[in-house]
Short mmCIF file of C-alpha atoms in Angstrom, two decimals:
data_model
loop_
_atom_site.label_atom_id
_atom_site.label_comp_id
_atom_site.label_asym_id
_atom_site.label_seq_id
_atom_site.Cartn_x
_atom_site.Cartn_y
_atom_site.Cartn_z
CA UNK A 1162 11.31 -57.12 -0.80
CA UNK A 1163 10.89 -55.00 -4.11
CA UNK A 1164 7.51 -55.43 -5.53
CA UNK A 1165 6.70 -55.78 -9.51
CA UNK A 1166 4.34 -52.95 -10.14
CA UNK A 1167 5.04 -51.09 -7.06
CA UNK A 1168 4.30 -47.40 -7.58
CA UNK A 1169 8.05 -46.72 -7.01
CA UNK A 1170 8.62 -48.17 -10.16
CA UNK A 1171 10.63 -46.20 -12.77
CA UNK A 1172 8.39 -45.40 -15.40
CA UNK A 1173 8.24 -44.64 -18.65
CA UNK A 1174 9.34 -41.10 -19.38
CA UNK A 1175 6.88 -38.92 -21.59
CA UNK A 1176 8.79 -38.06 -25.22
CA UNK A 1177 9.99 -34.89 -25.21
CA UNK A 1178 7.42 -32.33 -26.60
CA UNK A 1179 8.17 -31.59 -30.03
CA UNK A 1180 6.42 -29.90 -33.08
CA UNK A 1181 3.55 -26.66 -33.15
CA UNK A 1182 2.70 -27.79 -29.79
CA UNK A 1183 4.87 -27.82 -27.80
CA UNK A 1184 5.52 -24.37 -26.27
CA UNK A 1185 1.83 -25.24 -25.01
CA UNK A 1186 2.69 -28.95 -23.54
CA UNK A 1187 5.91 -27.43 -21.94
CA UNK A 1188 3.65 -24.65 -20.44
CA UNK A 1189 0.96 -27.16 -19.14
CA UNK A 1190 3.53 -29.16 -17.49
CA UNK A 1191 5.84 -26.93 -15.62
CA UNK A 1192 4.17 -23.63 -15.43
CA UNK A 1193 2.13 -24.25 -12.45
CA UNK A 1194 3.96 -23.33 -9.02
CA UNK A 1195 3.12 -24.59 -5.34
CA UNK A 1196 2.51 -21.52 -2.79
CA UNK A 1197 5.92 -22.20 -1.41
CA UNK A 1198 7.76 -22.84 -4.99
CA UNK A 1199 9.02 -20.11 -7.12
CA UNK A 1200 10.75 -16.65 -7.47
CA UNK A 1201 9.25 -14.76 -4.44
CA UNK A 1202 7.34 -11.73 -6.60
CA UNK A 1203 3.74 -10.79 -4.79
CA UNK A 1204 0.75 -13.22 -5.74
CA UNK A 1205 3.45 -14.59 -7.47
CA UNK A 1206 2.18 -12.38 -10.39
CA UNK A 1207 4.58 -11.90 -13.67
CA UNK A 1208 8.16 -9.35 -12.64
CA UNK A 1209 8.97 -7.32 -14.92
CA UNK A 1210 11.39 -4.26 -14.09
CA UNK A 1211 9.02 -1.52 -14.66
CA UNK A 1212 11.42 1.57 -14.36
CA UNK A 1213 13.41 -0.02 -17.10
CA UNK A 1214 11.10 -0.92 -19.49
CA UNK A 1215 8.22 1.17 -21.52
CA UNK A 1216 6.89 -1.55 -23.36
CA UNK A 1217 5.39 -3.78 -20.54
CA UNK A 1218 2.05 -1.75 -20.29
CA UNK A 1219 0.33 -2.45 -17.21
CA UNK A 1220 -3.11 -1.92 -14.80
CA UNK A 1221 -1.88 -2.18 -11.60
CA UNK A 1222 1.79 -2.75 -10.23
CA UNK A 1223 3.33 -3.34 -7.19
CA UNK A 1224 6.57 -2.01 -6.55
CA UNK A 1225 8.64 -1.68 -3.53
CA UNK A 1226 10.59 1.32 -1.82
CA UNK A 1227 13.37 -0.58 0.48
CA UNK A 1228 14.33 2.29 2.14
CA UNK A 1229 14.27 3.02 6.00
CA UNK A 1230 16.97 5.84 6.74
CA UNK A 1231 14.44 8.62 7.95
CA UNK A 1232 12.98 6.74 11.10
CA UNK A 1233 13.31 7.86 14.32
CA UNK A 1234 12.85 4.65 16.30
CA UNK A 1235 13.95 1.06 15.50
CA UNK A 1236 15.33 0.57 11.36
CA UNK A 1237 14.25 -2.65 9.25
CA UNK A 1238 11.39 -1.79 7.15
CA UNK A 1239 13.74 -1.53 3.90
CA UNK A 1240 13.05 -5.23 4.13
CA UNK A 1241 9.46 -4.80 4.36
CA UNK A 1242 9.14 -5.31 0.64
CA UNK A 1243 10.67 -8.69 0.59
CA UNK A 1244 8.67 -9.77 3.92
CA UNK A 1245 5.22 -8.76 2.73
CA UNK A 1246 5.79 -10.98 -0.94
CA UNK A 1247 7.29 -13.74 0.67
CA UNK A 1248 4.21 -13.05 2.82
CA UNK A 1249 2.08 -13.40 -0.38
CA UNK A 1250 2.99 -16.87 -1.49
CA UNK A 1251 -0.61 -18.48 -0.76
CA UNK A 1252 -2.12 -15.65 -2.95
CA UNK A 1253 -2.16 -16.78 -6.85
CA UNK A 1254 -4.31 -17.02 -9.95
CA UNK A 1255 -5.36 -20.30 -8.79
CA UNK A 1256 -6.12 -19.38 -5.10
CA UNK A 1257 -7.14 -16.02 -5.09
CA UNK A 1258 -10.88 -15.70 -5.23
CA UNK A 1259 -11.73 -13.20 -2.63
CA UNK A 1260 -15.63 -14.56 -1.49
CA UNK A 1261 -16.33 -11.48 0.60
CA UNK A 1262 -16.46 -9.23 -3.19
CA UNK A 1263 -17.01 -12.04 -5.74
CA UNK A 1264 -14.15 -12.00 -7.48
CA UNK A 1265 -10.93 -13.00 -8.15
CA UNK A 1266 -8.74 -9.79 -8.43
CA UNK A 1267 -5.21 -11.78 -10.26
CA UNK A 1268 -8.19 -13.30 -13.18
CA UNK A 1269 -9.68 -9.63 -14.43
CA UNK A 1270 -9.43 -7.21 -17.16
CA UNK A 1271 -6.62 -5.70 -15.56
CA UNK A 1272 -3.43 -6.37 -15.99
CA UNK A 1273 -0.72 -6.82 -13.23
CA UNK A 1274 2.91 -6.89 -12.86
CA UNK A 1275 5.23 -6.71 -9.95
CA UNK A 1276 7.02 -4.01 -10.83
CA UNK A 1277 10.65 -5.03 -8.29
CA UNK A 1278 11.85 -2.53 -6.32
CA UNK A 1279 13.51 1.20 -6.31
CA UNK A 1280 17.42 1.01 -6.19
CA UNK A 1281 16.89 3.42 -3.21
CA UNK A 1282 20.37 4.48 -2.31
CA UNK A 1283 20.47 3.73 1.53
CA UNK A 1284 23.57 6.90 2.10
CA UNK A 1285 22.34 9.58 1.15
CA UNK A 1286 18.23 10.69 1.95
CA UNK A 1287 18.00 13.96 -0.60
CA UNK A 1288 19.43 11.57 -3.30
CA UNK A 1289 16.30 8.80 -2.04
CA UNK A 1290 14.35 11.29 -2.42
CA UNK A 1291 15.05 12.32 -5.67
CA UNK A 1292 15.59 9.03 -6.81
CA UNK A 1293 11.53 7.70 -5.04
CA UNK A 1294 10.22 10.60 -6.87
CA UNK A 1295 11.08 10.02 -10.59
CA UNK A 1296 10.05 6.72 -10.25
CA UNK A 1297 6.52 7.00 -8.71
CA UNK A 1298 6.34 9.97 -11.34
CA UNK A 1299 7.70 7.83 -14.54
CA UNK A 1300 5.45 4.61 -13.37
CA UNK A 1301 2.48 6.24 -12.74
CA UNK A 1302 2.49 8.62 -16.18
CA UNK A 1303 2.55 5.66 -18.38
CA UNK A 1304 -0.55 4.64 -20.11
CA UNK A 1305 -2.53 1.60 -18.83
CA UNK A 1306 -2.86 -1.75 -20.44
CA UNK A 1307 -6.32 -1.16 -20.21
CA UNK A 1308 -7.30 2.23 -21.24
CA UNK A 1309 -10.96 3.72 -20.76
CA UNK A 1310 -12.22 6.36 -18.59
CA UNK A 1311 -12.43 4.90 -15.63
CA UNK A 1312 -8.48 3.48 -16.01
CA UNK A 1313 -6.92 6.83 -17.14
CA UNK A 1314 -3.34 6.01 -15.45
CA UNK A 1315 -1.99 2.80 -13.72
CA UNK A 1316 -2.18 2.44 -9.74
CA UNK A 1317 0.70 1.51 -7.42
CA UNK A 1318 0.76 -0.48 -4.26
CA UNK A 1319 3.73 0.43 -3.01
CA UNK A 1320 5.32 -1.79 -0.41
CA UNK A 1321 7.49 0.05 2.21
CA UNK A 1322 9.55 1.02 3.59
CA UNK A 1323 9.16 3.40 5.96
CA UNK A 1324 6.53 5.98 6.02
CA UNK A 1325 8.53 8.83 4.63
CA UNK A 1326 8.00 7.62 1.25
CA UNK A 1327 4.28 9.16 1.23
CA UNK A 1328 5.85 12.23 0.63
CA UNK A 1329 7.93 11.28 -2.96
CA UNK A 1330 4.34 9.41 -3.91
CA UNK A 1331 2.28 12.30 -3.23
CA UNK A 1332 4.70 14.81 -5.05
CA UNK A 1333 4.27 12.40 -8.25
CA UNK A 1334 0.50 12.28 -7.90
CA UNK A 1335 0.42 16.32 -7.83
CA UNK A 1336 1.86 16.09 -11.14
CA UNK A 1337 0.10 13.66 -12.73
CA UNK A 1338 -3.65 14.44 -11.60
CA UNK A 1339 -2.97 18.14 -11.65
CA UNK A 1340 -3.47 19.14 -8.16
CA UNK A 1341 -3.39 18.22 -4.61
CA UNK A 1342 -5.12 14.87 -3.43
CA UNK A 1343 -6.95 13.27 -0.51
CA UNK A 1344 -4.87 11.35 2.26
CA UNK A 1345 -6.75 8.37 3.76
CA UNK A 1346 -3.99 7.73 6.44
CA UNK A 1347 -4.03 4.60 8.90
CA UNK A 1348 -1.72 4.86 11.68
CA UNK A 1349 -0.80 4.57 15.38
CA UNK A 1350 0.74 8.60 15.00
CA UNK A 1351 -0.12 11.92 13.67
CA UNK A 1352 3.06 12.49 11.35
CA UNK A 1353 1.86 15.96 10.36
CA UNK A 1354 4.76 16.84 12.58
CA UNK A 1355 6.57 19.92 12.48
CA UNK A 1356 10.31 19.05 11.77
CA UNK A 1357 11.24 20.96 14.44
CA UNK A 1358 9.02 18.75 16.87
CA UNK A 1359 11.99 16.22 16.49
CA UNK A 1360 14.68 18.51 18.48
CA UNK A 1361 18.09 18.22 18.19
CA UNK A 1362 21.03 21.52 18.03
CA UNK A 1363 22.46 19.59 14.68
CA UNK A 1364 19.86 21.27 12.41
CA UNK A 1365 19.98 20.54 8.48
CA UNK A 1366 17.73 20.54 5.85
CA UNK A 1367 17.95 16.83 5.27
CA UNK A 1368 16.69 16.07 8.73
CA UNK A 1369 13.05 17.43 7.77
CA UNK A 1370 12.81 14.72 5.58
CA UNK A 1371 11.69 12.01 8.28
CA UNK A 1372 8.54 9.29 8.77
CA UNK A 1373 7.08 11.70 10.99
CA UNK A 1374 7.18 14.68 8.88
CA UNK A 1375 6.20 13.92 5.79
CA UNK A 1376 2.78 14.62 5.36
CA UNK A 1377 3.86 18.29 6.99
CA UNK A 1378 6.14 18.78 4.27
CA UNK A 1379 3.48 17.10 1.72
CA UNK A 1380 0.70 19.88 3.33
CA UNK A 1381 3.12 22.88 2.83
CA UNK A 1382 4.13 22.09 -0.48
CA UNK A 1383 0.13 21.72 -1.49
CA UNK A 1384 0.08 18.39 -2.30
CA UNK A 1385 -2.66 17.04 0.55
CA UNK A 1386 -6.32 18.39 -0.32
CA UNK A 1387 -7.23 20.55 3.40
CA UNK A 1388 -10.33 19.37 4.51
CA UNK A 1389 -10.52 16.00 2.87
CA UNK A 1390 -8.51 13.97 4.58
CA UNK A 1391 -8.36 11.59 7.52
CA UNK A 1392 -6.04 9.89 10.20
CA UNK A 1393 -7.77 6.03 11.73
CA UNK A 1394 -6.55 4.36 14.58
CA UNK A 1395 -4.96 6.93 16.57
CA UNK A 1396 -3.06 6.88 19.92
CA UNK A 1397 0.10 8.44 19.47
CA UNK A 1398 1.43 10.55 22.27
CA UNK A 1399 2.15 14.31 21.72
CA UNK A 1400 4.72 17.00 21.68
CA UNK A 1401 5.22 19.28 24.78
CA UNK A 1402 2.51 20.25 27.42
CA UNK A 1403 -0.36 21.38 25.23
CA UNK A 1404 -2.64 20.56 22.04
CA UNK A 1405 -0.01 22.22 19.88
CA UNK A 1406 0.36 19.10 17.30
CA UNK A 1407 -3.60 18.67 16.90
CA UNK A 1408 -3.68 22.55 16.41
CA UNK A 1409 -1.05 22.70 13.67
CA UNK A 1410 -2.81 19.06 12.53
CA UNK A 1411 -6.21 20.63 12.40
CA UNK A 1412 -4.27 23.43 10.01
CA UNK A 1413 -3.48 20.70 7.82
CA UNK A 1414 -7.58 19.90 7.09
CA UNK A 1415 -7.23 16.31 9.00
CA UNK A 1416 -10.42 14.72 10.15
CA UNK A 1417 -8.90 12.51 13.23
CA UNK A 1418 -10.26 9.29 13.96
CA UNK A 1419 -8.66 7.50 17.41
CA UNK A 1420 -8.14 3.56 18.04
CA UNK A 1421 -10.76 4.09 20.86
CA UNK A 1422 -13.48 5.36 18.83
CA UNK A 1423 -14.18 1.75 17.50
CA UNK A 1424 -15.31 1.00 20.47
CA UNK A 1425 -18.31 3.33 20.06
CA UNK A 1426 -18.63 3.92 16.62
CA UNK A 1427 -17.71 0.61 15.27
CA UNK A 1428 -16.11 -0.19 11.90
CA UNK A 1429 -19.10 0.48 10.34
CA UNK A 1430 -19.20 3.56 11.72
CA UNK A 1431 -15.60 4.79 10.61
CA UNK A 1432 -16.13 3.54 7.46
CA UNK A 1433 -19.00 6.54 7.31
CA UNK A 1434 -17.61 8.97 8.64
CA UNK A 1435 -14.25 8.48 6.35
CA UNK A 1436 -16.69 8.17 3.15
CA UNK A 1437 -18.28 11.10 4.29
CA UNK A 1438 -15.24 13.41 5.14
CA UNK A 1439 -13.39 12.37 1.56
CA UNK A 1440 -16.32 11.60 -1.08
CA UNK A 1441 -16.74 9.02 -3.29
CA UNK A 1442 -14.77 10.65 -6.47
CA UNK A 1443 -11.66 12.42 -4.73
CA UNK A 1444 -8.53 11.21 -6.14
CA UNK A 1445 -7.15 9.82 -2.85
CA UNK A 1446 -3.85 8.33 -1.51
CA UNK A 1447 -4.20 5.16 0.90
CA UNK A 1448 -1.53 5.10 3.46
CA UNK A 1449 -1.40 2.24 6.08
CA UNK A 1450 1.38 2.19 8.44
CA UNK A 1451 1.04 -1.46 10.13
CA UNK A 1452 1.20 0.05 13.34
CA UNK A 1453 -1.99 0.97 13.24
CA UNK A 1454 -2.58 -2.76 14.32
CA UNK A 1455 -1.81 -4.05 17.76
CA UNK A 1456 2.10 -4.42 18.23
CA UNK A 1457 0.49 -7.83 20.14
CA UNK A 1458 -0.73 -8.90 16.73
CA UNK A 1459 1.51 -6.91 14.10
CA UNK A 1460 4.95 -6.27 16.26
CA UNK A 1461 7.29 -6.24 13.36
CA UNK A 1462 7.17 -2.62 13.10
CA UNK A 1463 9.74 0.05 13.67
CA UNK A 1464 7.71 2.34 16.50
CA UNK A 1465 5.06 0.23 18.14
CA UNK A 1466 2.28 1.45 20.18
CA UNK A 1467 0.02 -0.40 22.29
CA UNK A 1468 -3.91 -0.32 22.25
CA UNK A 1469 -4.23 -0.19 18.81
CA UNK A 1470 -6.93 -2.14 16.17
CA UNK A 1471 -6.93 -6.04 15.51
CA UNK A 1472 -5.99 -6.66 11.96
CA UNK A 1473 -9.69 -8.29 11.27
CA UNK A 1474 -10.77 -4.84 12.39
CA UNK A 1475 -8.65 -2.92 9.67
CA UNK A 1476 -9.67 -5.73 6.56
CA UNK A 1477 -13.16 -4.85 7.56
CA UNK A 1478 -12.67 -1.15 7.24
CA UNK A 1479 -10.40 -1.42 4.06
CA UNK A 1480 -13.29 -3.60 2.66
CA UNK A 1481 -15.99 -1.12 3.27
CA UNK A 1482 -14.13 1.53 1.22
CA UNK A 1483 -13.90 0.12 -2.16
CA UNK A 1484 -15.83 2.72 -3.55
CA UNK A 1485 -13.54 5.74 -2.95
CA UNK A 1486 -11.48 6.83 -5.67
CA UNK A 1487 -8.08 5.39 -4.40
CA UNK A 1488 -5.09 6.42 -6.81
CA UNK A 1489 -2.13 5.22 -5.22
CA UNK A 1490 -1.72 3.29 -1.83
CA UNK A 1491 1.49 2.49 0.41
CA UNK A 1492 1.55 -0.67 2.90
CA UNK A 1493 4.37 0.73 5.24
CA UNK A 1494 6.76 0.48 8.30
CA UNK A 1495 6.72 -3.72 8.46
CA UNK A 1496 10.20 -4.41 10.07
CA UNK A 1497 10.55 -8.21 9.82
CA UNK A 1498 13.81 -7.91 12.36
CA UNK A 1499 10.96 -7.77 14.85
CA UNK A 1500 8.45 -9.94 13.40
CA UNK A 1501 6.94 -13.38 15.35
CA UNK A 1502 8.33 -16.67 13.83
CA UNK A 1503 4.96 -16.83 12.19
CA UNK A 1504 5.51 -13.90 9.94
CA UNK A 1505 2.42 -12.51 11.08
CA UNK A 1506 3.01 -9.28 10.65
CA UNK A 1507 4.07 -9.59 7.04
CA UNK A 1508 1.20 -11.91 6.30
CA UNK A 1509 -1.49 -9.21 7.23
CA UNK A 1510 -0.14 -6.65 5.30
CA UNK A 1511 0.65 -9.19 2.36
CA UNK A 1512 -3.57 -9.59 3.44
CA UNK A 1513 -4.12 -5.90 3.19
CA UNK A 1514 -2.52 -5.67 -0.20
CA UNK A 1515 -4.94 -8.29 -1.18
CA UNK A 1516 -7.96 -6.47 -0.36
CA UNK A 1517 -6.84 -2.95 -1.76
CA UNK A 1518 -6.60 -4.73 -5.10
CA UNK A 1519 -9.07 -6.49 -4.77
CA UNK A 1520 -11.05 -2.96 -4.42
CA UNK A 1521 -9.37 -1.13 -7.17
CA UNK A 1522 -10.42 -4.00 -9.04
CA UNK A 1523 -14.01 -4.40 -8.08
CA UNK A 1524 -14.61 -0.71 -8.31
CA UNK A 1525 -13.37 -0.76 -11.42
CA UNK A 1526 -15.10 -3.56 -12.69
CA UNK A 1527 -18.51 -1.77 -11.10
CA UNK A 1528 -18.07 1.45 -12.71
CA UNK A 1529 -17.30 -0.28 -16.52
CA UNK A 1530 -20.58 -1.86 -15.63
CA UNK A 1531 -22.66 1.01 -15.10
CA UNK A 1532 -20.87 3.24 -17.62
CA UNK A 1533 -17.54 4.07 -16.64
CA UNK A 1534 -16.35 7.44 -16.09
CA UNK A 1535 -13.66 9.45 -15.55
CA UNK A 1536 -11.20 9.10 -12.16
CA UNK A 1537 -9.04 11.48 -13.07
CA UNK A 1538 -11.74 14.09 -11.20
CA UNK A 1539 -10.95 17.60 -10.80
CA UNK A 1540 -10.47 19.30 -7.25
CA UNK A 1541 -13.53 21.26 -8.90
CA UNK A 1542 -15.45 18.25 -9.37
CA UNK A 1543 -14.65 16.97 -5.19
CA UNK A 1544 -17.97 18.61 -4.01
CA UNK A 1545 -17.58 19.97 -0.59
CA UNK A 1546 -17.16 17.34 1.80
CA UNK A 1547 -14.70 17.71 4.03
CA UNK A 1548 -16.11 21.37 5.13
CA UNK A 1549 -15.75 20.12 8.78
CA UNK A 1550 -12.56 19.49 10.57
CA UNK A 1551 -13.77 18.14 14.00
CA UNK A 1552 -11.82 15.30 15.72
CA UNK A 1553 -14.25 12.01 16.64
#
């Protein structure tokens, strides 16, 4: 029996809003947006196609590099991008006060944008290349929303993507700090490889350009800063018979940290020894490849190796090195094809994306605080940490 007064009762519809007002009424009716409602962007923060358009000035962007052509085990990860935002859906202005810094990254001075993706070209890798590089160079020479010392350029997260798009990133950051940079590198494998270490009699130039080789090409061309820099989570196995790859690797000015050595050292103990090796005001470049986590935990990834961290081990780490001067960071390698039905893969590094902003954004925050200064730091201003190049 229908009810008088039942709360299924048609009511009364609300006049349409009309006069000064209403842009605001129409914006404080339908502009809020459930964590599974909505155009998938990350955080579900504002899109705007950044390559395209000048006059969106921005803090902080996320932009994605769908592009997975130079791996040398299982393809996917030019879907990462699209996993890792969907990924992102409980993150938001309303739900995104992070309690472990105080602060709720998506409500600060800074302003954000996802930024869409690269129109990578998926046939031809010297054109990708070309194509990543202009447009980590053109985003990341604009001038930010917020400009002071401590904000002199915008920062990317990029979302990969394989890993071989370090190398266009790093090329771009040459340029625009004015010399070669810090890698803080997270990841299951060395790729400081030699090109050559991936054999085949069909040689070609192209073929050097690979997720393996990148940071070889990146340490030739002078873009890495040798004896600053540091692998985590180790456990790869190596080329040949012999210590060849560490010896070329200790060339390179890597400090190596293995997926074992948390059981001794701890996080907190990797998180000193990377603060030590780098410094505190080295332009750096943040690199996780999610196979530095567990393939139990994180197996949607293209080349999976067993024995590595838990992902609450790598927040914890990521957390405890907010105050490093991070320029540019990559989330990499997440291949959804081989991801659980719970996505989990894509939700930790949608989790990891949330913490390196919500550094960049508590450092920054802290240093306007206390007086600012200025990131862009000279490689005469690094100090000399990094004098050492033993492996822990």
């Amino acid at each position: 029996m229908y009810l008088v007064g039942s709360i299924y009762d048609n009511p009364e519809q609300d006049p349409l809003p009309s006069g000064p007002n209403a842009d605001g009424e129409l914006h404080r009716k339908w502009d809020h947006e459930w964590s599974f409602s909505g155009i998938s962007t990350f955080a579900h923060l504002k899109h705007v196609k950044c390559l395209s358009n000048r006059n969106v000035p921005f803090d902080i962007g996320i932009i994605g590099a769908p592009f997975d052509t130079a791996v040398s085990y299982r393809p996917g990860a030019r879907f990462g991008p699209r996993a890792i935002r969907a990924a992102s859906a409980r993150q938001s202005k309303a739900r995104g006060f992070n309690a472990r810094r105080g602060l709720n990254p998506y409500i600060s001075p800074y302003t954000f944008l996802d930024c869409g993706d690269i129109p990578i070209t998926p046939f031809d890798n010297a054109l990708a290349l070309r194509q990543m590089s202009e447009a980590f160079l053109e985003l990341g020479s604009r001038a930010p929303a917020l400009s002071e010392g401590d904000n002199p350029k915008p920062k990317l997260l990029t979302l990969g993507g394989d890993h071989s798009i370090a190398l266009p990133a790093l090329r771009a950051l040459n340029k625009i700090y004015g010399g070669p940079i810090a890698v803080l590198h997270f990841d299951a494998h060395l790729d400081t490889w030699h090109p050559a270490k991936y054999p085949s009699s069909w040689e070609s130039a192209q073929s050097d350009f690979n997720h393996g080789s990148m940071f070889w090409i990146a340490s030739n061309e002078g873009l890495i800063l040798n004896g600053s820099s540091a692998h985590a989570g180790l456990r790869t196995r190596l080329s040949g018979d012999d210590w060849e790859d560490f010896i070329d690797d200790d060339r390179q000015g890597f400090l190596r940290i293995s997926s074992d050595d948390i059981d001794d050292m701890g996080t907190k103990g990797i998180i000193d020894a990377i603060v030590k090796r780098i410094g505190l005001n080295t332009p750096t470049y943040l690199s996780i490849d999610i196979d530095v986590i567990d393939p139990g935990l994180c197996p949607g990834t293209g080349t999976p190796e067993p024995g590595g961290w838990t992902s609450r081990e790598l927040i914890k780490i990521i957390r405890g090195l907010e105050d490093l001067n991070v320029v540019g960071a990559d989330i990499v390698e997440v291949a959804p094809a081989y991801d659980g039905t719970g996505e989990q893969t894509a939700l930790t590094a949608a989790q990891l994306g949330f913490e390196i902003l919500t550094s960049w954004v508590g450092r920054g925050i802290s240093r306007r605080k206390n007086g600012g200064g200025n990131e862009a730091e000279t490689i005469a201003d690094v100090g000399d940490y990094g004098s050492e190049r033993d492996e822990l």
